[in-house]
């Protein structure tokens, strides 16, 4: 049997299955009609509209959840990126705050050291004293036993009765010395009722040969010094904001160290002399570095 005869027999067998044959013919006709109608007219039939709407609704059911899931993953990725950026910003801000703090501290230290150097150079130009810088290691909080500890002692040439000052003004006097440290009695511990207090001979800057007084006590309430033994004649020449300095008399405090400024003056207790209140020049609540004044004549007398 040849190939053509086989095809004819197969076709007759297919036609013998009527149901399958009818289904195939119907499918072919449906496809032909759909192609013809879609290609030659704009309006869709009711079945076509129904099928299209059904497909559209089904697509929405699948599209919206898929869109939500895609958006969720996108939001998670964005949140992660924002979190990482925030961590970078937080680290940068912390580093900036640290660097700014260090910069401010170094700047303040440089300004302080510059001020101390200028003060030292100025003092060396007007007298032959030596100024040895020392660090304040502690300040006693006891109001009845006020003292300041510095990190220089006898091995550095520090001895009792040496004056201690800052660039602003007189701080006090050395009272005790160890090889590597010294105790300083501040002006805030001056008490005219104490036998251990060493009075400070003082005068007004610019009138050293005329005006004279003694700084002998400190008022803890007003935070001011009291200068006594001012004659009536000298009191007439006192002016508010006059700078009071050490006179150098008494061989304890060297000449020319600023003590403070005149606030007011009045007749003394017995009416014979005048007293003046002095605003201290030194800032006792901000002591970090101080100068110990070494007077050459003092060293020679010790030898």
CSV table of C-alpha atoms in Angstrom, one decimal:
chain,number,residue,atom,x,y,z
A,1,UNK,CA,0.0,0.0,0.0
A,2,UNK,CA,1.4,3.4,-1.0
A,3,UNK,CA,1.6,6.6,1.0
A,4,UNK,CA,-1.4,8.2,-0.7
A,5,UNK,CA,-3.6,5.3,0.0
A,6,UNK,CA,-2.6,5.4,3.7
A,7,UNK,CA,-3.6,9.1,4.0
A,8,UNK,CA,-7.0,8.4,2.4
A,9,UNK,CA,-7.7,5.6,4.8
A,10,UNK,CA,-6.6,7.8,7.8
A,11,UNK,CA,-9.0,10.5,6.7
A,12,UNK,CA,-11.9,8.1,6.5
A,13,UNK,CA,-11.1,6.8,10.0
A,14,UNK,CA,-11.1,10.4,11.3
A,15,UNK,CA,-14.4,11.1,9.7
A,16,UNK,CA,-15.7,8.0,11.2
A,17,UNK,CA,-15.3,9.6,14.7
A,18,UNK,CA,-18.1,12.2,14.3
A,19,UNK,CA,-17.7,14.0,17.6
A,20,UNK,CA,-14.1,14.7,17.1
A,21,UNK,CA,-14.6,15.7,13.5
A,22,UNK,CA,-17.4,18.2,14.5
A,23,UNK,CA,-15.3,19.7,17.3
A,24,UNK,CA,-12.4,20.3,14.9
A,25,UNK,CA,-14.7,21.9,12.3
A,26,UNK,CA,-16.3,24.1,14.9
A,27,UNK,CA,-12.9,25.3,16.2
A,28,UNK,CA,-11.7,26.2,12.7
A,29,UNK,CA,-14.9,28.1,12.0
A,30,UNK,CA,-14.6,30.0,15.4
A,31,UNK,CA,-11.1,31.0,14.7
A,32,UNK,CA,-12.0,32.2,11.2
A,33,UNK,CA,-15.0,34.2,12.5
A,34,UNK,CA,-13.0,35.8,15.3
A,35,UNK,CA,-10.3,36.8,12.8
A,36,UNK,CA,-12.8,38.2,10.4
A,37,UNK,CA,-14.8,40.1,13.0
A,38,UNK,CA,-11.8,41.6,14.8
A,39,UNK,CA,-10.1,42.6,11.6
A,40,UNK,CA,-13.1,44.3,9.9
A,41,UNK,CA,-15.1,46.0,12.7
A,42,UNK,CA,-14.7,48.2,15.7
A,43,UNK,CA,-17.6,47.1,17.9
A,44,UNK,CA,-17.3,43.8,19.8
A,45,UNK,CA,-20.2,41.3,20.1
A,46,UNK,CA,-21.7,40.5,23.5
A,47,UNK,CA,-19.7,37.2,23.9
A,48,UNK,CA,-16.5,39.0,23.0
A,49,UNK,CA,-17.2,41.7,25.5
A,50,UNK,CA,-17.9,39.2,28.2
A,51,UNK,CA,-14.7,37.2,27.5
A,52,UNK,CA,-12.7,40.4,27.5
A,53,UNK,CA,-14.2,41.7,30.7
A,54,UNK,CA,-13.7,38.3,32.4
A,55,UNK,CA,-10.1,38.2,31.4
A,56,UNK,CA,-9.6,41.8,32.6
A,57,UNK,CA,-11.1,41.0,36.0
A,58,UNK,CA,-9.0,37.9,36.4
A,59,UNK,CA,-5.9,39.9,35.4
A,60,UNK,CA,-6.6,42.5,38.1
A,61,UNK,CA,-6.9,39.7,40.7
A,62,UNK,CA,-3.4,38.6,39.9
A,63,UNK,CA,-1.9,42.0,39.1
A,64,UNK,CA,-2.8,43.9,42.3
A,65,UNK,CA,-1.3,41.3,44.7
A,66,UNK,CA,1.8,41.0,42.5
A,67,UNK,CA,2.1,44.8,42.5
A,68,UNK,CA,1.7,45.0,46.3
A,69,UNK,CA,4.4,42.3,46.7
A,70,UNK,CA,6.7,44.1,44.3
A,71,UNK,CA,6.1,47.4,46.1
A,72,UNK,CA,6.7,45.8,49.5
A,73,UNK,CA,10.1,44.4,48.4
A,74,UNK,CA,11.0,47.7,46.9
A,75,UNK,CA,10.0,49.5,50.2
A,76,UNK,CA,12.1,47.1,52.2
A,77,UNK,CA,15.1,47.7,49.9
A,78,UNK,CA,14.6,51.5,50.3
A,79,UNK,CA,14.3,51.2,54.1
A,80,UNK,CA,17.5,49.3,54.2
A,81,UNK,CA,19.3,51.9,52.1
A,82,UNK,CA,17.9,54.7,54.3
A,83,UNK,CA,19.0,52.8,57.5
A,84,UNK,CA,22.5,52.4,56.1
A,85,UNK,CA,22.7,56.1,55.2
A,86,UNK,CA,21.4,57.1,58.7
A,87,UNK,CA,24.2,55.0,60.2
A,88,UNK,CA,26.7,56.7,58.1
A,89,UNK,CA,25.3,60.1,59.0
A,90,UNK,CA,25.2,59.2,62.7
A,91,UNK,CA,28.8,58.1,62.7
A,92,UNK,CA,29.8,61.3,60.8
A,93,UNK,CA,27.9,63.5,63.3
A,94,UNK,CA,29.5,61.8,66.2
A,95,UNK,CA,33.0,62.1,64.7
A,96,UNK,CA,32.3,65.8,63.9
A,97,UNK,CA,31.2,66.4,67.5
A,98,UNK,CA,34.3,64.7,68.9
A,99,UNK,CA,36.6,66.6,66.5
A,100,UNK,CA,34.9,69.9,67.3
A,101,UNK,CA,35.3,69.3,71.0
A,102,UNK,CA,39.0,68.4,70.6
A,103,UNK,CA,39.5,71.5,68.4
A,104,UNK,CA,37.8,73.8,70.9
A,105,UNK,CA,39.9,72.3,73.7
A,106,UNK,CA,43.2,72.6,71.8
A,107,UNK,CA,42.3,76.2,70.7
A,108,UNK,CA,41.5,77.1,74.3
A,109,UNK,CA,44.8,75.6,75.5
A,110,UNK,CA,46.7,77.5,72.8
A,111,UNK,CA,45.0,80.8,73.7
A,112,UNK,CA,45.8,80.2,77.4
A,113,UNK,CA,49.4,79.3,76.7
A,114,UNK,CA,49.8,82.3,74.4
A,115,UNK,CA,48.4,84.6,77.1
A,116,UNK,CA,50.8,83.1,79.7
A,117,UNK,CA,53.8,83.5,77.4
A,118,UNK,CA,52.9,87.1,76.6
A,119,UNK,CA,52.5,87.8,80.3
A,120,UNK,CA,55.8,86.2,81.1
A,121,UNK,CA,57.7,88.1,78.4
A,122,UNK,CA,56.1,91.4,79.6
A,123,UNK,CA,57.0,90.8,83.2
A,124,UNK,CA,60.6,89.9,82.3
A,125,UNK,CA,60.9,93.2,80.4
A,126,UNK,CA,59.9,95.3,83.4
A,127,UNK,CA,61.7,93.4,86.2
A,128,UNK,CA,64.3,90.7,86.7
A,129,UNK,CA,62.0,88.1,88.2
A,130,UNK,CA,61.8,84.5,86.9
A,131,UNK,CA,58.4,83.0,86.3
A,132,UNK,CA,58.2,79.2,86.5
A,133,UNK,CA,54.9,77.8,85.2
A,134,UNK,CA,53.2,75.1,87.2
A,135,UNK,CA,50.1,72.9,86.8
A,136,UNK,CA,47.4,73.0,89.5
A,137,UNK,CA,46.8,69.4,90.6
A,138,UNK,CA,44.2,70.0,93.2
A,139,UNK,CA,42.2,72.6,95.1
A,140,UNK,CA,41.0,72.0,98.6
A,141,UNK,CA,37.2,72.4,98.9
A,142,UNK,CA,37.4,72.9,102.7
A,143,UNK,CA,36.5,76.6,103.4
A,144,UNK,CA,38.4,76.5,106.7
A,145,UNK,CA,41.6,75.0,105.2
A,146,UNK,CA,41.8,76.5,101.7
A,147,UNK,CA,44.9,75.4,99.7
A,148,UNK,CA,46.1,74.8,96.2
A,149,UNK,CA,48.5,72.0,95.2
A,150,UNK,CA,50.9,72.6,92.3
A,151,UNK,CA,53.2,70.0,90.6
A,152,UNK,CA,56.5,71.8,91.3
A,153,UNK,CA,58.6,71.4,94.5
A,154,UNK,CA,62.0,71.9,96.0
A,155,UNK,CA,63.8,70.0,93.2
A,156,UNK,CA,62.5,72.7,90.9
A,157,UNK,CA,63.7,75.5,93.0
A,158,UNK,CA,60.4,76.2,94.7
A,159,UNK,CA,60.6,77.5,98.3
A,160,UNK,CA,58.2,78.7,101.0
A,161,UNK,CA,57.0,82.4,100.8
A,162,UNK,CA,57.3,82.6,97.0
A,163,UNK,CA,54.4,84.4,95.4
A,164,UNK,CA,52.1,82.6,93.0
A,165,UNK,CA,50.2,84.4,90.2
A,166,UNK,CA,48.4,84.0,86.9
A,167,UNK,CA,48.3,86.2,83.9
A,168,UNK,CA,45.3,87.9,85.5
A,169,UNK,CA,46.6,88.5,89.0
A,170,UNK,CA,48.0,87.4,92.3
A,171,UNK,CA,46.8,83.9,93.5
A,172,UNK,CA,48.7,83.5,96.8
A,173,UNK,CA,51.9,82.4,98.5
A,174,UNK,CA,53.7,79.1,98.8
A,175,UNK,CA,53.4,77.7,102.4
A,176,UNK,CA,54.7,74.1,102.2
A,177,UNK,CA,57.1,72.4,99.9
A,178,UNK,CA,58.0,68.8,99.1
A,179,UNK,CA,60.5,67.6,96.5
A,180,UNK,CA,57.9,67.4,93.7
A,181,UNK,CA,54.9,69.5,94.9
A,182,UNK,CA,54.0,72.6,96.8
A,183,UNK,CA,51.1,73.9,98.8
A,184,UNK,CA,49.8,77.4,98.1
A,185,UNK,CA,47.7,79.5,100.4
A,186,UNK,CA,45.3,81.5,98.2
A,187,UNK,CA,44.2,85.1,98.7
A,188,UNK,CA,40.7,83.7,99.5
A,189,UNK,CA,42.2,82.3,102.7
A,190,UNK,CA,43.4,85.7,104.0
A,191,UNK,CA,42.0,86.3,107.5
A,192,UNK,CA,43.1,89.2,109.8
A,193,UNK,CA,42.1,87.1,112.8
A,194,UNK,CA,44.6,84.4,112.0
A,195,UNK,CA,48.2,84.6,113.1
A,196,UNK,CA,49.4,82.6,110.1
A,197,UNK,CA,48.1,85.2,107.6
A,198,UNK,CA,50.8,87.2,105.8
A,199,UNK,CA,49.5,90.6,104.9
A,200,UNK,CA,50.2,92.0,101.4
A,201,UNK,CA,51.7,95.5,101.1
A,202,UNK,CA,49.8,97.1,98.3
A,203,UNK,CA,49.5,100.4,96.3
A,204,UNK,CA,47.8,101.8,93.3
A,205,UNK,CA,49.4,101.1,89.9
A,206,UNK,CA,51.1,104.3,88.7
A,207,UNK,CA,51.3,105.8,92.1
A,208,UNK,CA,53.7,103.4,93.8
A,209,UNK,CA,55.6,106.1,95.7
A,210,UNK,CA,52.5,107.8,97.1
A,211,UNK,CA,49.7,105.5,98.0
A,212,UNK,CA,50.0,102.7,100.5
A,213,UNK,CA,47.8,100.1,102.1
A,214,UNK,CA,47.7,96.5,103.3
A,215,UNK,CA,45.5,93.8,101.9
A,216,UNK,CA,44.7,91.7,105.0
A,217,UNK,CA,41.4,89.7,104.6
A,218,UNK,CA,38.9,88.2,102.2
A,219,UNK,CA,35.1,88.4,102.6
A,220,UNK,CA,33.7,85.0,101.6
A,221,UNK,CA,30.2,86.5,101.2
A,222,UNK,CA,31.0,89.4,98.9
A,223,UNK,CA,34.1,87.6,97.4
A,224,UNK,CA,36.1,90.7,97.8
A,225,UNK,CA,39.4,91.6,99.5
A,226,UNK,CA,39.8,94.3,102.2
A,227,UNK,CA,42.6,96.8,101.9
A,228,UNK,CA,43.3,98.8,105.1
A,229,UNK,CA,45.6,101.4,106.6
A,230,UNK,CA,44.9,103.9,103.8
A,231,UNK,CA,45.5,107.5,105.0
A,232,UNK,CA,42.9,110.2,104.5
A,233,UNK,CA,45.1,111.9,102.0
A,234,UNK,CA,45.6,108.8,100.0
A,235,UNK,CA,41.9,108.0,100.1
A,236,UNK,CA,41.2,111.3,98.3
A,237,UNK,CA,43.2,110.1,95.3
A,238,UNK,CA,41.6,106.7,95.1
A,239,UNK,CA,39.3,106.2,92.1
A,240,UNK,CA,36.9,103.4,91.2
A,241,UNK,CA,38.5,100.6,89.1
A,242,UNK,CA,42.1,101.7,90.1
A,243,UNK,CA,44.4,98.7,89.8
A,244,UNK,CA,45.9,97.6,93.1
A,245,UNK,CA,49.3,96.0,92.9
A,246,UNK,CA,51.9,94.6,95.3
A,247,UNK,CA,54.2,97.3,96.5
A,248,UNK,CA,57.1,95.0,97.2
A,249,UNK,CA,57.4,96.3,100.8
A,250,UNK,CA,57.7,93.6,103.5
A,251,UNK,CA,60.1,91.4,101.5
A,252,UNK,CA,57.4,88.7,101.0
A,253,UNK,CA,55.5,89.6,97.8
A,254,UNK,CA,57.5,91.1,94.9
A,255,UNK,CA,56.7,94.4,93.5
A,256,UNK,CA,54.2,95.0,90.6
A,257,UNK,CA,51.9,92.0,90.8
A,258,UNK,CA,48.3,92.8,90.1
A,259,UNK,CA,45.9,92.1,93.0
A,260,UNK,CA,42.6,93.5,91.8
A,261,UNK,CA,40.5,96.7,91.2
A,262,UNK,CA,39.0,99.2,93.6
A,263,UNK,CA,35.3,98.8,94.1
A,264,UNK,CA,34.7,101.3,96.9
A,265,UNK,CA,36.3,102.8,100.0
A,266,UNK,CA,35.1,104.2,103.3
A,267,UNK,CA,36.3,105.3,106.7
A,268,UNK,CA,37.8,102.5,108.8
A,269,UNK,CA,36.4,101.1,112.1
A,270,UNK,CA,38.3,103.6,114.3
A,271,UNK,CA,38.0,106.6,112.0
A,272,UNK,CA,41.7,107.1,111.7
A,273,UNK,CA,42.3,105.4,108.3
A,274,UNK,CA,40.3,104.3,105.4
A,275,UNK,CA,39.5,100.9,104.0
A,276,UNK,CA,38.9,99.8,100.4
A,277,UNK,CA,37.2,96.8,98.9
A,278,UNK,CA,39.0,95.1,96.1
A,279,UNK,CA,37.7,92.8,93.4
A,280,UNK,CA,40.3,90.1,93.0
A,281,UNK,CA,42.0,89.9,89.5
A,282,UNK,CA,42.6,86.2,89.6
A,283,UNK,CA,39.8,83.8,88.8
A,284,UNK,CA,40.1,81.2,91.6
A,285,UNK,CA,37.5,78.9,90.2
A,286,UNK,CA,39.3,78.5,86.9
A,287,UNK,CA,42.9,77.8,88.0
A,288,UNK,CA,44.7,75.3,85.7
A,289,UNK,CA,48.2,76.9,85.3
A,290,UNK,CA,50.0,79.3,87.6
A,291,UNK,CA,53.4,81.1,87.8
A,292,UNK,CA,55.7,80.8,90.8
A,293,UNK,CA,57.7,84.1,91.0
A,294,UNK,CA,61.4,83.6,91.8
A,295,UNK,CA,63.0,86.8,92.9
A,296,UNK,CA,66.9,86.8,92.4
A,297,UNK,CA,67.4,88.8,95.7
A,298,UNK,CA,65.4,86.1,97.5
A,299,UNK,CA,67.6,83.3,96.2
A,300,UNK,CA,70.8,85.2,97.1
A,301,UNK,CA,69.6,85.9,100.7
A,302,UNK,CA,68.8,82.1,101.0
A,303,UNK,CA,72.4,81.3,100.0
